[in-house]
PDB file of N, CA and C in Angstrom:
ATOM      1  N   MET A  20      -6.963 -18.408   7.423  1.00 59.00           N
ATOM      2  CA  MET A  20      -8.382 -18.634   7.406  1.00 59.00           C
ATOM      3  C   MET A  20      -9.074 -17.858   6.283  1.00 59.00           C
ATOM      4  N   ALA A  21      -8.598 -16.627   6.027  1.00 63.00           N
ATOM      5  CA  ALA A  21      -9.230 -15.828   4.972  1.00 63.00           C
ATOM      6  C   ALA A  21      -9.150 -16.538   3.629  1.00 63.00           C
ATOM      7  N   ALA A  22      -8.042 -17.230   3.389  1.00 62.00           N
ATOM      8  CA  ALA A  22      -7.869 -17.916   2.108  1.00 62.00           C
ATOM      9  C   ALA A  22      -8.895 -19.030   1.927  1.00 62.00           C
ATOM     10  N   VAL A  23      -9.371 -19.588   3.019  1.00 66.00           N
ATOM     11  CA  VAL A  23     -10.333 -20.679   2.951  1.00 66.00           C
ATOM     12  C   VAL A  23     -11.771 -20.165   2.903  1.00 66.00           C
ATOM     13  N   TYR A  24     -12.079 -19.174   3.747  1.00 68.00           N
ATOM     14  CA  TYR A  24     -13.475 -18.775   3.937  1.00 68.00           C
ATOM     15  C   TYR A  24     -13.878 -17.441   3.311  1.00 68.00           C
ATOM     16  N   ALA A  25     -12.930 -16.674   2.802  1.00 68.00           N
ATOM     17  CA  ALA A  25     -13.266 -15.342   2.298  1.00 68.00           C
ATOM     18  C   ALA A  25     -12.804 -15.164   0.856  1.00 68.00           C
ATOM     19  N   ASP A  26     -13.138 -14.011   0.303  1.00 75.00           N
ATOM     20  CA  ASP A  26     -12.706 -13.711  -1.062  1.00 75.00           C
ATOM     21  C   ASP A  26     -11.645 -12.612  -1.076  1.00 75.00           C
ATOM     22  N   GLY A  27     -11.079 -12.322   0.104  1.00 80.00           N
ATOM     23  CA  GLY A  27     -10.028 -11.318   0.170  1.00 80.00           C
ATOM     24  C   GLY A  27      -9.386 -11.275   1.531  1.00 80.00           C
ATOM     25  N   TRP A  28      -8.333 -10.465   1.608  1.00 79.00           N
ATOM     26  CA  TRP A  28      -7.548 -10.361   2.839  1.00 79.00           C
ATOM     27  C   TRP A  28      -6.984  -8.958   2.935  1.00 79.00           C
ATOM     28  N   GLN A  29      -7.068  -8.375   4.124  1.00 84.00           N
ATOM     29  CA  GLN A  29      -6.471  -7.075   4.384  1.00 84.00           C
ATOM     30  C   GLN A  29      -5.365  -7.267   5.396  1.00 84.00           C
ATOM     31  N   SER A  30      -4.138  -7.097   4.942  1.00 83.00           N
ATOM     32  CA  SER A  30      -2.995  -7.258   5.833  1.00 83.00           C
ATOM     33  C   SER A  30      -2.517  -5.895   6.287  1.00 83.00           C
ATOM     34  N   GLY A  31      -1.573  -5.904   7.181  1.00 78.00           N
ATOM     35  CA  GLY A  31      -1.019  -4.643   7.657  1.00 78.00           C
ATOM     36  C   GLY A  31       0.480  -4.719   7.805  1.00 78.00           C
ATOM     37  N   SER A  32       1.150  -3.719   7.305  1.00 78.00           N
ATOM     38  CA  SER A  32       2.584  -3.500   7.508  1.00 78.00           C
ATOM     39  C   SER A  32       3.485  -4.676   7.132  1.00 78.00           C
ATOM     40  N   LEU A  33       3.212  -5.289   6.015  1.00 86.00           N
ATOM     41  CA  LEU A  33       4.129  -6.285   5.474  1.00 86.00           C
ATOM     42  C   LEU A  33       4.956  -5.620   4.382  1.00 86.00           C
ATOM     43  N   THR A  34       6.190  -6.030   4.233  1.00 88.00           N
ATOM     44  CA  THR A  34       7.006  -5.558   3.113  1.00 88.00           C
ATOM     45  C   THR A  34       6.537  -6.290   1.862  1.00 88.00           C
ATOM     46  N   PRO A  35       6.906  -5.808   0.683  1.00 91.00           N
ATOM     47  CA  PRO A  35       6.550  -6.561  -0.524  1.00 91.00           C
ATOM     48  C   PRO A  35       7.071  -8.004  -0.474  1.00 91.00           C
ATOM     49  N   GLY A  36       8.267  -8.191   0.030  1.00 91.00           N
ATOM     50  CA  GLY A  36       8.833  -9.540   0.128  1.00 91.00           C
ATOM     51  C   GLY A  36       8.033 -10.436   1.057  1.00 91.00           C
ATOM     52  N   GLN A  37       7.632  -9.902   2.206  1.00 90.00           N
ATOM     53  CA  GLN A  37       6.825 -10.683   3.149  1.00 90.00           C
ATOM     54  C   GLN A  37       5.463 -11.015   2.556  1.00 90.00           C
ATOM     55  N   LEU A  38       4.857 -10.052   1.890  1.00 89.00           N
ATOM     56  CA  LEU A  38       3.566 -10.294   1.255  1.00 89.00           C
ATOM     57  C   LEU A  38       3.685 -11.377   0.190  1.00 89.00           C
ATOM     58  N   ASP A  39       4.739 -11.322  -0.590  1.00 91.00           N
ATOM     59  CA  ASP A  39       4.980 -12.335  -1.616  1.00 91.00           C
ATOM     60  C   ASP A  39       5.106 -13.728  -0.998  1.00 91.00           C
ATOM     61  N   GLU A  40       5.825 -13.820   0.117  1.00 91.00           N
ATOM     62  CA  GLU A  40       5.970 -15.115   0.807  1.00 91.00           C
ATOM     63  C   GLU A  40       4.604 -15.648   1.242  1.00 91.00           C
ATOM     64  N   TYR A  41       3.785 -14.802   1.863  1.00 86.00           N
ATOM     65  CA  TYR A  41       2.456 -15.216   2.293  1.00 86.00           C
ATOM     66  C   TYR A  41       1.612 -15.686   1.117  1.00 86.00           C
ATOM     67  N   LEU A  42       1.637 -14.908   0.030  1.00 86.00           N
ATOM     68  CA  LEU A  42       0.810 -15.261  -1.124  1.00 86.00           C
ATOM     69  C   LEU A  42       1.270 -16.563  -1.769  1.00 86.00           C
ATOM     70  N   ASN A  43       2.572 -16.811  -1.770  1.00 89.00           N
ATOM     71  CA  ASN A  43       3.073 -18.080  -2.298  1.00 89.00           C
ATOM     72  C   ASN A  43       2.609 -19.254  -1.433  1.00 89.00           C
ATOM     73  N   LEU A  44       2.556 -19.043  -0.120  1.00 87.00           N
ATOM     74  CA  LEU A  44       2.057 -20.094   0.773  1.00 87.00           C
ATOM     75  C   LEU A  44       0.562 -20.345   0.555  1.00 87.00           C
ATOM     76  N   LEU A  45      -0.166 -19.282   0.235  1.00 84.00           N
ATOM     77  CA  LEU A  45      -1.613 -19.403   0.045  1.00 84.00           C
ATOM     78  C   LEU A  45      -2.004 -19.920  -1.336  1.00 84.00           C
ATOM     79  N   ALA A  46      -1.110 -19.864  -2.287  1.00 84.00           N
ATOM     80  CA  ALA A  46      -1.430 -20.224  -3.673  1.00 84.00           C
ATOM     81  C   ALA A  46      -2.110 -21.586  -3.802  1.00 84.00           C
ATOM     82  N   PRO A  47      -1.638 -22.636  -3.132  1.00 86.00           N
ATOM     83  CA  PRO A  47      -2.314 -23.930  -3.282  1.00 86.00           C
ATOM     84  C   PRO A  47      -3.754 -23.915  -2.750  1.00 86.00           C
ATOM     85  N   VAL A  48      -4.007 -23.117  -1.726  1.00 83.00           N
ATOM     86  CA  VAL A  48      -5.351 -23.042  -1.153  1.00 83.00           C
ATOM     87  C   VAL A  48      -6.271 -22.229  -2.061  1.00 83.00           C
ATOM     88  N   LEU A  49      -5.737 -21.152  -2.623  1.00 78.00           N
ATOM     89  CA  LEU A  49      -6.542 -20.261  -3.451  1.00 78.00           C
ATOM     90  C   LEU A  49      -6.846 -20.839  -4.825  1.00 78.00           C
ATOM     91  N   GLY A  50      -5.908 -21.616  -5.348  1.00 80.00           N
ATOM     92  CA  GLY A  50      -6.096 -22.127  -6.692  1.00 80.00           C
ATOM     93  C   GLY A  50      -6.202 -20.983  -7.680  1.00 80.00           C
ATOM     94  N   LYS A  51      -7.182 -21.042  -8.567  1.00 79.00           N
ATOM     95  CA  LYS A  51      -7.354 -20.001  -9.574  1.00 79.00           C
ATOM     96  C   LYS A  51      -8.521 -19.064  -9.263  1.00 79.00           C
ATOM     97  N   ARG A  52      -9.109 -19.211  -8.081  1.00 77.00           N
ATOM     98  CA  ARG A  52     -10.243 -18.342  -7.766  1.00 77.00           C
ATOM     99  C   ARG A  52      -9.798 -16.922  -7.467  1.00 77.00           C
ATOM    100  N   SER A  53     -10.699 -16.001  -7.681  1.00 81.00           N
ATOM    101  CA  SER A  53     -10.420 -14.586  -7.444  1.00 81.00           C
ATOM    102  C   SER A  53     -10.254 -14.332  -5.948  1.00 81.00           C
ATOM    103  N   PHE A  54      -9.214 -13.587  -5.590  1.00 81.00           N
ATOM    104  CA  PHE A  54      -8.933 -13.280  -4.194  1.00 81.00           C
ATOM    105  C   PHE A  54      -8.295 -11.893  -4.145  1.00 81.00           C
ATOM    106  N   THR A  55      -8.907 -10.980  -3.443  1.00 87.00           N
ATOM    107  CA  THR A  55      -8.449  -9.597  -3.380  1.00 87.00           C
ATOM    108  C   THR A  55      -7.523  -9.390  -2.190  1.00 87.00           C
ATOM    109  N   ILE A  56      -6.419  -8.690  -2.449  1.00 87.00           N
ATOM    110  CA  ILE A  56      -5.448  -8.395  -1.396  1.00 87.00           C
ATOM    111  C   ILE A  56      -5.392  -6.888  -1.194  1.00 87.00           C
ATOM    112  N   ALA A  57      -5.594  -6.461   0.047  1.00 90.00           N
ATOM    113  CA  ALA A  57      -5.472  -5.050   0.414  1.00 90.00           C
ATOM    114  C   ALA A  57      -4.469  -4.948   1.554  1.00 90.00           C
ATOM    115  N   GLN A  58      -3.833  -3.800   1.663  1.00 90.00           N
ATOM    116  CA  GLN A  58      -2.876  -3.612   2.754  1.00 90.00           C
ATOM    117  C   GLN A  58      -2.961  -2.194   3.292  1.00 90.00           C
ATOM    118  N   ARG A  59      -2.927  -2.085   4.618  1.00 91.00           N
ATOM    119  CA  ARG A  59      -2.868  -0.790   5.281  1.00 91.00           C
ATOM    120  C   ARG A  59      -1.410  -0.348   5.337  1.00 91.00           C
ATOM    121  N   LEU A  60      -1.141   0.857   4.837  1.00 91.00           N
ATOM    122  CA  LEU A  60       0.218   1.391   4.846  1.00 91.00           C
ATOM    123  C   LEU A  60       0.202   2.822   5.359  1.00 91.00           C
ATOM    124  N   THR A  61       1.233   3.179   6.099  1.00 89.00           N
ATOM    125  CA  THR A  61       1.401   4.545   6.583  1.00 89.00           C
ATOM    126  C   THR A  61       2.382   5.248   5.667  1.00 89.00           C
ATOM    127  N   LEU A  62       2.066   6.485   5.273  1.00 91.00           N
ATOM    128  CA  LEU A  62       2.839   7.217   4.285  1.00 91.00           C
ATOM    129  C   LEU A  62       3.222   8.597   4.800  1.00 91.00           C
ATOM    130  N   THR A  63       4.461   9.020   4.509  1.00 90.00           N
ATOM    131  CA  THR A  63       4.887  10.395   4.712  1.00 90.00           C
ATOM    132  C   THR A  63       5.896  10.746   3.625  1.00 90.00           C
ATOM    133  N   PHE A  64       5.896  11.993   3.215  1.00 90.00           N
ATOM    134  CA  PHE A  64       6.874  12.441   2.227  1.00 90.00           C
ATOM    135  C   PHE A  64       8.144  12.937   2.899  1.00 90.00           C
ATOM    136  N   GLU A  65       8.181  12.880   4.206  1.00 84.00           N
ATOM    137  CA  GLU A  65       9.374  13.224   4.963  1.00 84.00           C
ATOM    138  C   GLU A  65      10.190  11.954   5.169  1.00 84.00           C
ATOM    139  N   SER A  66      11.442  12.123   5.535  1.00 80.00           N
ATOM    140  CA  SER A  66      12.250  10.981   5.956  1.00 80.00           C
ATOM    141  C   SER A  66      12.212  10.958   7.469  1.00 80.00           C
ATOM    142  N   VAL A  67      11.674   9.892   8.018  1.00 75.00           N
ATOM    143  CA  VAL A  67      11.549   9.769   9.464  1.00 75.00           C
ATOM    144  C   VAL A  67      12.192   8.464   9.915  1.00 75.00           C
ATOM    145  N   LEU A  68      12.611   8.458  11.141  1.00 68.00           N
ATOM    146  CA  LEU A  68      13.220   7.249  11.707  1.00 68.00           C
ATOM    147  C   LEU A  68      12.176   6.497  12.520  1.00 68.00           C
ATOM    148  N   ASP A  69      11.048   6.270  11.927  1.00 65.00           N
ATOM    149  CA  ASP A  69       9.942   5.612  12.600  1.00 65.00           C
ATOM    150  C   ASP A  69       9.594   4.349  11.825  1.00 65.00           C
ATOM    151  N   SER A  70       9.754   3.218  12.478  1.00 66.00           N
ATOM    152  CA  SER A  70       9.506   1.947  11.787  1.00 66.00           C
ATOM    153  C   SER A  70       8.020   1.731  11.494  1.00 66.00           C
ATOM    154  N   VAL A  71       7.146   2.574  12.051  1.00 71.00           N
ATOM    155  CA  VAL A  71       5.718   2.449  11.808  1.00 71.00           C
ATOM    156  C   VAL A  71       5.355   2.982  10.424  1.00 71.00           C
ATOM    157  N   VAL A  72       6.217   3.805   9.849  1.00 77.00           N
ATOM    158  CA  VAL A  72       5.944   4.407   8.549  1.00 77.00           C
ATOM    159  C   VAL A  72       6.433   3.467   7.440  1.00 77.00           C
ATOM    160  N   ASP A  73       5.490   2.938   6.663  1.00 85.00           N
ATOM    161  CA  ASP A  73       5.806   1.961   5.618  1.00 85.00           C
ATOM    162  C   ASP A  73       6.337   2.612   4.344  1.00 85.00           C
ATOM    163  N   LEU A  74       5.766   3.756   3.984  1.00 89.00           N
ATOM    164  CA  LEU A  74       6.132   4.459   2.756  1.00 89.00           C
ATOM    165  C   LEU A  74       6.633   5.843   3.147  1.00 89.00           C
ATOM    166  N   GLN A  75       7.895   6.129   2.852  1.00 89.00           N
ATOM    167  CA  GLN A  75       8.409   7.450   3.184  1.00 89.00           C
ATOM    168  C   GLN A  75       9.442   7.907   2.178  1.00 89.00           C
ATOM    169  N   GLY A  76       9.522   9.222   2.019  1.00 91.00           N
ATOM    170  CA  GLY A  76      10.477   9.796   1.090  1.00 91.00           C
ATOM    171  C   GLY A  76       9.784  10.573  -0.010  1.00 91.00           C
ATOM    172  N   PRO A  77      10.519  10.886  -1.059  1.00 94.00           N
ATOM    173  CA  PRO A  77       9.950  11.670  -2.166  1.00 94.00           C
ATOM    174  C   PRO A  77       8.920  10.849  -2.951  1.00 94.00           C
ATOM    175  N   PRO A  78       8.063  11.528  -3.713  1.00 96.00           N
ATOM    176  CA  PRO A  78       7.014  10.833  -4.470  1.00 96.00           C
ATOM    177  C   PRO A  78       7.534   9.679  -5.336  1.00 96.00           C
ATOM    178  N   GLU A  79       8.691   9.850  -5.968  1.00 96.00           N
ATOM    179  CA  GLU A  79       9.226   8.786  -6.831  1.00 96.00           C
ATOM    180  C   GLU A  79       9.494   7.509  -6.035  1.00 96.00           C
ATOM    181  N   LYS A  80       9.985   7.651  -4.826  1.00 93.00           N
ATOM    182  CA  LYS A  80      10.256   6.490  -3.979  1.00 93.00           C
ATOM    183  C   LYS A  80       8.951   5.819  -3.548  1.00 93.00           C
ATOM    184  N   ILE A  81       7.948   6.629  -3.244  1.00 94.00           N
ATOM    185  CA  ILE A  81       6.634   6.100  -2.861  1.00 94.00           C
ATOM    186  C   ILE A  81       6.030   5.317  -4.036  1.00 94.00           C
ATOM    187  N   ILE A  82       6.119   5.887  -5.228  1.00 95.00           N
ATOM    188  CA  ILE A  82       5.602   5.212  -6.432  1.00 95.00           C
ATOM    189  C   ILE A  82       6.293   3.871  -6.624  1.00 95.00           C
ATOM    190  N   ASP A  83       7.613   3.846  -6.542  1.00 95.00           N
ATOM    191  CA  ASP A  83       8.354   2.587  -6.719  1.00 95.00           C
ATOM    192  C   ASP A  83       7.950   1.548  -5.687  1.00 95.00           C
ATOM    193  N   ARG A  84       7.752   1.979  -4.455  1.00 93.00           N
ATOM    194  CA  ARG A  84       7.393   1.045  -3.386  1.00 93.00           C
ATOM    195  C   ARG A  84       5.978   0.476  -3.614  1.00 93.00           C
ATOM    196  N   ILE A  85       5.047   1.327  -3.999  1.00 93.00           N
ATOM    197  CA  ILE A  85       3.693   0.827  -4.268  1.00 93.00           C
ATOM    198  C   ILE A  85       3.711  -0.132  -5.451  1.00 93.00           C
ATOM    199  N   LYS A  86       4.493   0.174  -6.470  1.00 94.00           N
ATOM    200  CA  LYS A  86       4.610  -0.730  -7.624  1.00 94.00           C
ATOM    201  C   LYS A  86       5.219  -2.073  -7.221  1.00 94.00           C
ATOM    202  N   ALA A  87       6.120  -2.060  -6.244  1.00 94.00           N
ATOM    203  CA  ALA A  87       6.685  -3.321  -5.746  1.00 94.00           C
ATOM    204  C   ALA A  87       5.590  -4.161  -5.088  1.00 94.00           C
ATOM    205  N   TYR A  88       4.695  -3.515  -4.371  1.00 93.00           N
ATOM    206  CA  TYR A  88       3.556  -4.242  -3.791  1.00 93.00           C
ATOM    207  C   TYR A  88       2.646  -4.791  -4.887  1.00 93.00           C
ATOM    208  N   GLN A  89       2.372  -3.986  -5.892  1.00 91.00           N
ATOM    209  CA  GLN A  89       1.528  -4.448  -6.997  1.00 91.00           C
ATOM    210  C   GLN A  89       2.143  -5.650  -7.690  1.00 91.00           C
ATOM    211  N   ALA A  90       3.446  -5.637  -7.849  1.00 93.00           N
ATOM    212  CA  ALA A  90       4.141  -6.715  -8.564  1.00 93.00           C
ATOM    213  C   ALA A  90       3.960  -8.064  -7.885  1.00 93.00           C
ATOM    214  N   VAL A  91       3.756  -8.065  -6.572  1.00 91.00           N
ATOM    215  CA  VAL A  91       3.574  -9.341  -5.877  1.00 91.00           C
ATOM    216  C   VAL A  91       2.103  -9.701  -5.691  1.00 91.00           C
ATOM    217  N   GLY A  92       1.178  -8.826  -6.158  1.00 89.00           N
ATOM    218  CA  GLY A  92      -0.224  -9.195  -6.146  1.00 89.00           C
ATOM    219  C   GLY A  92      -1.164  -8.304  -5.353  1.00 89.00           C
ATOM    220  N   LEU A  93      -0.681  -7.206  -4.799  1.00 90.00           N
ATOM    221  CA  LEU A  93      -1.547  -6.317  -4.031  1.00 90.00           C
ATOM    222  C   LEU A  93      -2.539  -5.621  -4.962  1.00 90.00           C
ATOM    223  N   ASN A  94      -3.817  -5.615  -4.561  1.00 90.00           N
ATOM    224  CA  ASN A  94      -4.862  -4.977  -5.358  1.00 90.00           C
ATOM    225  C   ASN A  94      -5.219  -3.580  -4.872  1.00 90.00           C
ATOM    226  N   TYR A  95      -5.230  -3.374  -3.552  1.00 90.00           N
ATOM    227  CA  TYR A  95      -5.654  -2.102  -2.973  1.00 90.00           C
ATOM    228  C   TYR A  95      -4.720  -1.693  -1.834  1.00 90.00           C
ATOM    229  N   VAL A  96      -4.518  -0.384  -1.722  1.00 91.00           N
ATOM    230  CA  VAL A  96      -3.742   0.190  -0.623  1.00 91.00           C
ATOM    231  C   VAL A  96      -4.667   1.096   0.174  1.00 91.00           C
ATOM    232  N   LEU A  97      -4.683   0.927   1.487  1.00 91.00           N
ATOM    233  CA  LEU A  97      -5.430   1.803   2.383  1.00 91.00           C
ATOM    234  C   LEU A  97      -4.385   2.651   3.098  1.00 91.00           C
ATOM    235  N   LEU A  98      -4.393   3.944   2.838  1.00 92.00           N
ATOM    236  CA  LEU A  98      -3.322   4.813   3.321  1.00 92.00           C
ATOM    237  C   LEU A  98      -3.685   5.567   4.586  1.00 92.00           C
ATOM    238  N   ASN A  99      -2.709   5.635   5.472  1.00 92.00           N
ATOM    239  CA  ASN A  99      -2.756   6.509   6.633  1.00 92.00           C
ATOM    240  C   ASN A  99      -1.646   7.533   6.418  1.00 92.00           C
ATOM    241  N   PHE A 100      -2.013   8.791   6.291  1.00 94.00           N
ATOM    242  CA  PHE A 100      -1.018   9.843   6.069  1.00 94.00           C
ATOM    243  C   PHE A 100      -0.449  10.281   7.408  1.00 94.00           C
ATOM    244  N   TRP A 101       0.809   9.908   7.654  1.00 89.00           N
ATOM    245  CA  TRP A 101       1.500  10.235   8.913  1.00 89.00           C
ATOM    246  C   TRP A 101       1.835  11.718   8.919  1.00 89.00           C
ATOM    247  N   ALA A 102       1.445  12.398   9.989  1.00 89.00           N
ATOM    248  CA  ALA A 102       1.718  13.832  10.084  1.00 89.00           C
ATOM    249  C   ALA A 102       1.619  14.264  11.543  1.00 89.00           C
ATOM    250  N   ARG A 103       2.287  15.361  11.841  1.00 88.00           N
ATOM    251  CA  ARG A 103       2.246  15.916  13.192  1.00 88.00           C
ATOM    252  C   ARG A 103       1.039  16.835  13.400  1.00 88.00           C
ATOM    253  N   THR A 104       0.539  17.408  12.311  1.00 93.00           N
ATOM    254  CA  THR A 104      -0.580  18.353  12.405  1.00 93.00           C
ATOM    255  C   THR A 104      -1.575  18.080  11.280  1.00 93.00           C
ATOM    256  N   PRO A 105      -2.798  18.542  11.433  1.00 95.00           N
ATOM    257  CA  PRO A 105      -3.762  18.397  10.339  1.00 95.00           C
ATOM    258  C   PRO A 105      -3.294  19.086   9.053  1.00 95.00           C
ATOM    259  N   ALA A 106      -2.621  20.216   9.176  1.00 96.00           N
ATOM    260  CA  ALA A 106      -2.131  20.920   7.984  1.00 96.00           C
ATOM    261  C   ALA A 106      -1.089  20.085   7.239  1.00 96.00           C
ATOM    262  N   GLU A 107      -0.205  19.403   7.968  1.00 92.00           N
ATOM    263  CA  GLU A 107       0.791  18.528   7.331  1.00 92.00           C
ATOM    264  C   GLU A 107       0.106  17.358   6.638  1.00 92.00           C
ATOM    265  N   ARG A 108      -0.930  16.823   7.272  1.00 94.00           N
ATOM    266  CA  ARG A 108      -1.660  15.692   6.670  1.00 94.00           C
ATOM    267  C   ARG A 108      -2.333  16.138   5.370  1.00 94.00           C
ATOM    268  N   GLU A 109      -2.948  17.309   5.386  1.00 96.00           N
ATOM    269  CA  GLU A 109      -3.592  17.823   4.178  1.00 96.00           C
ATOM    270  C   GLU A 109      -2.567  18.054   3.077  1.00 96.00           C
ATOM    271  N   ARG A 110      -1.416  18.594   3.430  1.00 94.00           N
ATOM    272  CA  ARG A 110      -0.339  18.815   2.455  1.00 94.00           C
ATOM    273  C   ARG A 110       0.093  17.488   1.831  1.00 94.00           C
ATOM    274  N   ALA A 111       0.265  16.458   2.666  1.00 94.00           N
ATOM    275  CA  ALA A 111       0.674  15.147   2.166  1.00 94.00           C
ATOM    276  C   ALA A 111      -0.377  14.555   1.228  1.00 94.00           C
ATOM    277  N   MET A 112      -1.647  14.743   1.557  1.00 95.00           N
ATOM    278  CA  MET A 112      -2.713  14.224   0.698  1.00 95.00           C
ATOM    279  C   MET A 112      -2.722  14.929  -0.659  1.00 95.00           C
ATOM    280  N   LYS A 113      -2.452  16.220  -0.653  1.00 95.00           N
ATOM    281  CA  LYS A 113      -2.392  16.960  -1.912  1.00 95.00           C
ATOM    282  C   LYS A 113      -1.205  16.512  -2.754  1.00 95.00           C
ATOM    283  N   ILE A 114      -0.049  16.327  -2.129  1.00 96.00           N
ATOM    284  CA  ILE A 114       1.132  15.838  -2.858  1.00 96.00           C
ATOM    285  C   ILE A 114       0.826  14.470  -3.452  1.00 96.00           C
ATOM    286  N   PHE A 115       0.226  13.596  -2.657  1.00 95.00           N
ATOM    287  CA  PHE A 115      -0.103  12.255  -3.138  1.00 95.00           C
ATOM    288  C   PHE A 115      -1.021  12.325  -4.357  1.00 95.00           C
ATOM    289  N   SER A 116      -2.061  13.146  -4.274  1.00 92.00           N
ATOM    290  CA  SER A 116      -3.020  13.205  -5.376  1.00 92.00           C
ATOM    291  C   SER A 116      -2.418  13.810  -6.642  1.00 92.00           C
ATOM    292  N   LYS A 117      -1.479  14.721  -6.491  1.00 93.00           N
ATOM    293  CA  LYS A 117      -0.888  15.381  -7.660  1.00 93.00           C
ATOM    294  C   LYS A 117       0.329  14.659  -8.223  1.00 93.00           C
ATOM    295  N   GLU A 118       1.130  14.027  -7.354  1.00 94.00           N
ATOM    296  CA  GLU A 118       2.408  13.485  -7.812  1.00 94.00           C
ATOM    297  C   GLU A 118       2.519  11.964  -7.792  1.00 94.00           C
ATOM    298  N   VAL A 119       1.714  11.297  -6.995  1.00 95.00           N
ATOM    299  CA  VAL A 119       1.797   9.835  -6.911  1.00 95.00           C
ATOM    300  C   VAL A 119       0.647   9.170  -7.657  1.00 95.00           C
ATOM    301  N   LEU A 120      -0.551   9.574  -7.382  1.00 92.00           N
ATOM    302  CA  LEU A 120      -1.729   8.936  -7.974  1.00 92.00           C
ATOM    303  C   LEU A 120      -1.707   8.877  -9.495  1.00 92.00           C
ATOM    304  N   PRO A 121      -1.240   9.921 -10.196  1.00 91.00           N
ATOM    305  CA  PRO A 121      -1.213   9.820 -11.666  1.00 91.00           C
ATOM    306  C   PRO A 121      -0.357   8.661 -12.201  1.00 91.00           C
ATOM    307  N   ALA A 122       0.602   8.195 -11.422  1.00 92.00           N
ATOM    308  CA  ALA A 122       1.417   7.055 -11.851  1.00 92.00           C
ATOM    309  C   ALA A 122       0.607   5.769 -11.922  1.00 92.00           C
ATOM    310  N   PHE A 123      -0.571   5.770 -11.328  1.00 86.00           N
ATOM    311  CA  PHE A 123      -1.408   4.576 -11.296  1.00 86.00           C
ATOM    312  C   PHE A 123      -2.723   4.770 -12.041  1.00 86.00           C
ATOM    313  N   SER A 124      -2.775   5.749 -12.922  1.00 74.00           N
ATOM    314  CA  SER A 124      -4.014   6.072 -13.618  1.00 74.00           C
ATOM    315  C   SER A 124      -4.424   5.050 -14.668  1.00 74.00           C
ATOM    316  N   THR A 125      -3.583   4.056 -14.945  1.00 65.00           N
ATOM    317  CA  THR A 125      -3.954   3.028 -15.910  1.00 65.00           C
ATOM    318  C   THR A 125      -4.845   1.964 -15.284  1.00 65.00           C
ATOM    319  N   PHE A 126      -5.029   2.008 -13.977  1.00 54.00           N
ATOM    320  CA  PHE A 126      -5.871   1.017 -13.319  1.00 54.00           C
ATOM    321  C   PHE A 126      -7.325   1.440 -13.417  1.00 54.00           C
ATOM    322  N   PRO A 127      -8.223   0.529 -13.800  1.00 54.00           N
ATOM    323  CA  PRO A 127      -9.638   0.867 -13.991  1.00 54.00           C
ATOM    324  C   PRO A 127     -10.273   1.511 -12.760  1.00 54.00           C
ATOM    325  N   GLU A 128      -9.840   1.140 -11.557  1.00 56.00           N
ATOM    326  CA  GLU A 128     -10.424   1.680 -10.332  1.00 56.00           C
ATOM    327  C   GLU A 128     -10.216   3.180 -10.219  1.00 56.00           C
ATOM    328  N   LEU A 129      -9.202   3.715 -10.900  1.00 50.00           N
ATOM    329  CA  LEU A 129      -8.871   5.126 -10.756  1.00 50.00           C
ATOM    330  C   LEU A 129      -9.402   5.987 -11.897  1.00 50.00           C
ATOM    331  N   LYS A 130     -10.115   5.403 -12.817  1.00 47.00           N
ATOM    332  CA  LYS A 130     -10.636   6.176 -13.950  1.00 47.00           C
ATOM    333  C   LYS A 130     -12.037   6.676 -13.661  1.00 47.00           C
TER     334      LYS A 130
END
């Protein structure tokens, strides 16, 4: 429905491959009009055995995964920093801002 009536879509917890499949299905409906894609993702720099966490591991792995989403057409990421305590969440946000975000500084939204 979003492809017909809106100018964007916010999905949740799709892999890059799944997102690509959806966007390919929507392509005939969207045509050449502008359509923004955002996705909610959960992030941790720890390795956890939790399927709810979409992005996990060292900063380099997080960067590669976000770039995989961009490659299939994702415009925006809405992050939930997975943590057991507020201090862990703050630590993760600092790591993200120092080690991950600079990899995406060529995008106008981040300048």
